[in-house]
Amino acid sequence: MYKFIVTAAKGLDELLKLEIAEMLNIPDDEIQSFARVQPGQVSFEAELKDAYKICMSSRLANRVLIVMNEGKAGNAEELYTLASQVDWPQQFSSHTSFAVQFVGESKTINNTQFGALKVKDAIVDSFVEDGQSRPNVERQFPEFQVHVRLRRESAAICIDLSGTSLHKRGYREATGDAPLKEQLAAAILYRSGWHKDCSKALLDPMCGSGTIAIEGAMIAAKIAPNVERKLWGFRHWFGHQAAEFESVKAELIAQQKAPDGPIYAFDISTTILDYAVTNAENAGVVDYIDFKQCDALHAKVKETQGYFVCNPPYGERLDDYVGLLPLYSQLGSHLKANFANWNVALLSSNDHLLKALKLRTHKRFKLFNGKLETQLALYQLTQDNLTAFQAKPNEDEFSNRLSKNVKRIATWLKKTDTNAYRVYDADLPNYNFAIDCYADYVIVQEYAPPKTIPENVAQERLAQALLHIPHILKVDRKRIVLKVRKKQEGKTQYQRVDTKQSRIEVYENQAKFLINPTDYLDVGLFLDHRITRQRFAAQSRNKHVLNLFCYTGSVSVHAALQGAKSVTSVDMSNTYIQWAKDNFALNNLQGAYEFVQADCLVWLARQNPANKFDMMFVDPPSFSNSKRMENNWDVQRDHVALLSDAKNMLASDGKIYFSNNLRSFKIDAQALEALGFSLNNIGTQTIDEDFKRNQKIHHCWILSL
């Protein structure tokens, strides 16, 4: 008897234990005790022939390791001693190249290269002490591999019987994007339950390079996935029993048969389908699979029962979610209409997409697609499940409101010179988000749901809304961008959230602006200040203008277009200063226009009071603790000091437009009047038609001397 460690991908260890137990014919009452399961591995005792069988037959394992020694390895010396206790010249020849793979760490051995080096030294020294030459270390293609698995202060010194990872079956010649690893495909089939009755139909309507169907065909045909492998890790091991191995291999080949049930593999792409056919030919199962070019949403088969198993796209970005919602919604409807009494298994990392199916799950399993945590959702399409999610009375509530808003806004737009506007502003408490239109793009900004509405319910309503928005607003779904807006601090609203670097052009009152619909939480133009910009610009003709916290320079552009003598734009972000310059270039503006990248507070305090501005626009963030600032900023606490410094730069008959978006803001009128300012609250006058619902979207005053 030997002790073995069989490794697997994260999350497959318990399933691997059951697979090994079935291969070794372990009685049901002994399955729990025959092996020890640890993250990523199963350890047990068995005969060498059992290890051969696992090497060739396991659909889940990565490596099969035979333990040569194990024990305490609390430090480097103990690890060296543990490795030295193995009689290495009795395991392989000094003329055989070898490598040491080291996994794990402890308090004193926290570098895998160091751990591997100590074990390598012990192996080489063992040959030298035996009077033999030192074997060569070959990291790339060693003939013999030693694996060390360290956990806490204990280590197992092992020989790798498998060689390269067992998941590499060798049949995949070409793949599409993000293909499933072979052992994950097998795990999906195991968890689906199909492997227990392969006479039932198996359909993968999004087969990609065919991995699920091919693994299914090998399961149904009882083809051991690595039975034809030529290069094994044990081929240079002196303990290898060639006759025993060939006997096990012959038994495995003898059990192969044609599958009892049909296996279907469909894909919408003929190119990808060709990959799948080639891979199936390489695996020797092409005759067992019915390949067909077909849209998954049109997929049908003649069988009335079976297993619908696939790995649909699920994406990892918010815009992926928007684009994929219709697919899942339509897939759910297709399943209900055409696959009653079937079992369904879908792999996804996005629970909200799965909810769009409107099916009740039977079971869920956590699986890892590489490093990505996913879940395998199982559904039984019984009559109860097909009718579980009936349309709710209030599902049309959002559609009705958005449609009414579109009609109302359309009337207003006829009198307004812009193609950038808000069409929905959390009108309904159950649908707590904003919808903004920028040319042919639509930005959906999700807010945190009210405390009275559970987050999962809010997500379902958002998904429902996203399904209706393209039809009501007549927008291409690919141009809908979803953003999650949480409570922001300082200029975190300006932080990059994507890297597409895509800009589009919008217009507003004879001005043109570049906006970026994807890469930032805010796109580059604050819609709620449309009237404010217009009013400020109208008073800027022949004036010297200062725009502090200028962002992308929209106020500056308007002022310049209205004939300002000079415009100075200041912002701490070099990105937005450059963006402001681009907006000026877009409007063909050339003249006395200065762009300053600086901390506005420091810049203002250091200016020569002799340089006066006639008009100032000051729209600071509510809070900021940016590392580029000398001190943090709080608009409630610091606005008087800011405006006091601004006053030093203001001409005697000048005006300051001061605004901010802090809902709870209270202006210190007494302190500002003591500075000599007169205050005119124009907040409500600067709220345009598309923001009428939210009178507190911003505060705005004109301060005059």
mmCIF file with all atom_site columns, C-alpha atoms in Angstrom, residues 39 45 122 206 297 419 457 501-502 555 598:
data_model
loop_
_atom_site.group_PDB
_atom_site.id
_atom_site.type_symbol
_atom_site.label_atom_id
_atom_site.label_alt_id
_atom_site.label_comp_id
_atom_site.label_asym_id
_atom_site.label_entity_id
_atom_site.label_seq_id
_atom_site.pdbx_PDB_ins_code
_atom_site.Cartn_x
_atom_site.Cartn_y
_atom_site.Cartn_z
_atom_site.occupancy
_atom_site.B_iso_or_equiv
_atom_site.pdbx_formal_charge
_atom_site.auth_seq_id
_atom_site.auth_comp_id
_atom_site.auth_asym_id
_atom_site.auth_atom_id
_atom_site.pdbx_PDB_model_num
ATOM 1  C CA . PRO A 1 39  ? -8.245  22.480 -0.082  1.00 0.00 ? 39  PRO A CA 1
ATOM 2  C CA . GLU A 1 45  ? -3.893  4.827  0.776   1.00 0.00 ? 45  GLU A CA 1
ATOM 3  C CA . ALA A 1 122 ? 18.979  17.078 -0.295  1.00 0.00 ? 122 ALA A CA 1
ATOM 4  C CA . MET A 1 206 ? -23.378 27.380 -26.659 1.00 0.00 ? 206 MET A CA 1
ATOM 5  C CA . LEU A 1 297 ? -32.276 30.917 -28.454 1.00 0.00 ? 297 LEU A CA 1
ATOM 6  C CA . ASN A 1 419 ? -28.796 66.440 -26.996 1.00 0.00 ? 419 ASN A CA 1
ATOM 7  C CA . VAL A 1 457 ? -35.364 43.176 -5.026  1.00 0.00 ? 457 VAL A CA 1
ATOM 8  C CA . GLN A 1 501 ? -10.926 55.795 -23.688 1.00 0.00 ? 501 GLN A CA 1
ATOM 9  C CA . SER A 1 502 ? -13.955 56.312 -25.909 1.00 0.00 ? 502 SER A CA 1
ATOM 10 C CA . VAL A 1 555 ? -18.279 76.719 -18.067 1.00 0.00 ? 555 VAL A CA 1
ATOM 11 C CA . ALA A 1 598 ? -2.925  73.063 -9.579  1.00 0.00 ? 598 ALA A CA 1
#
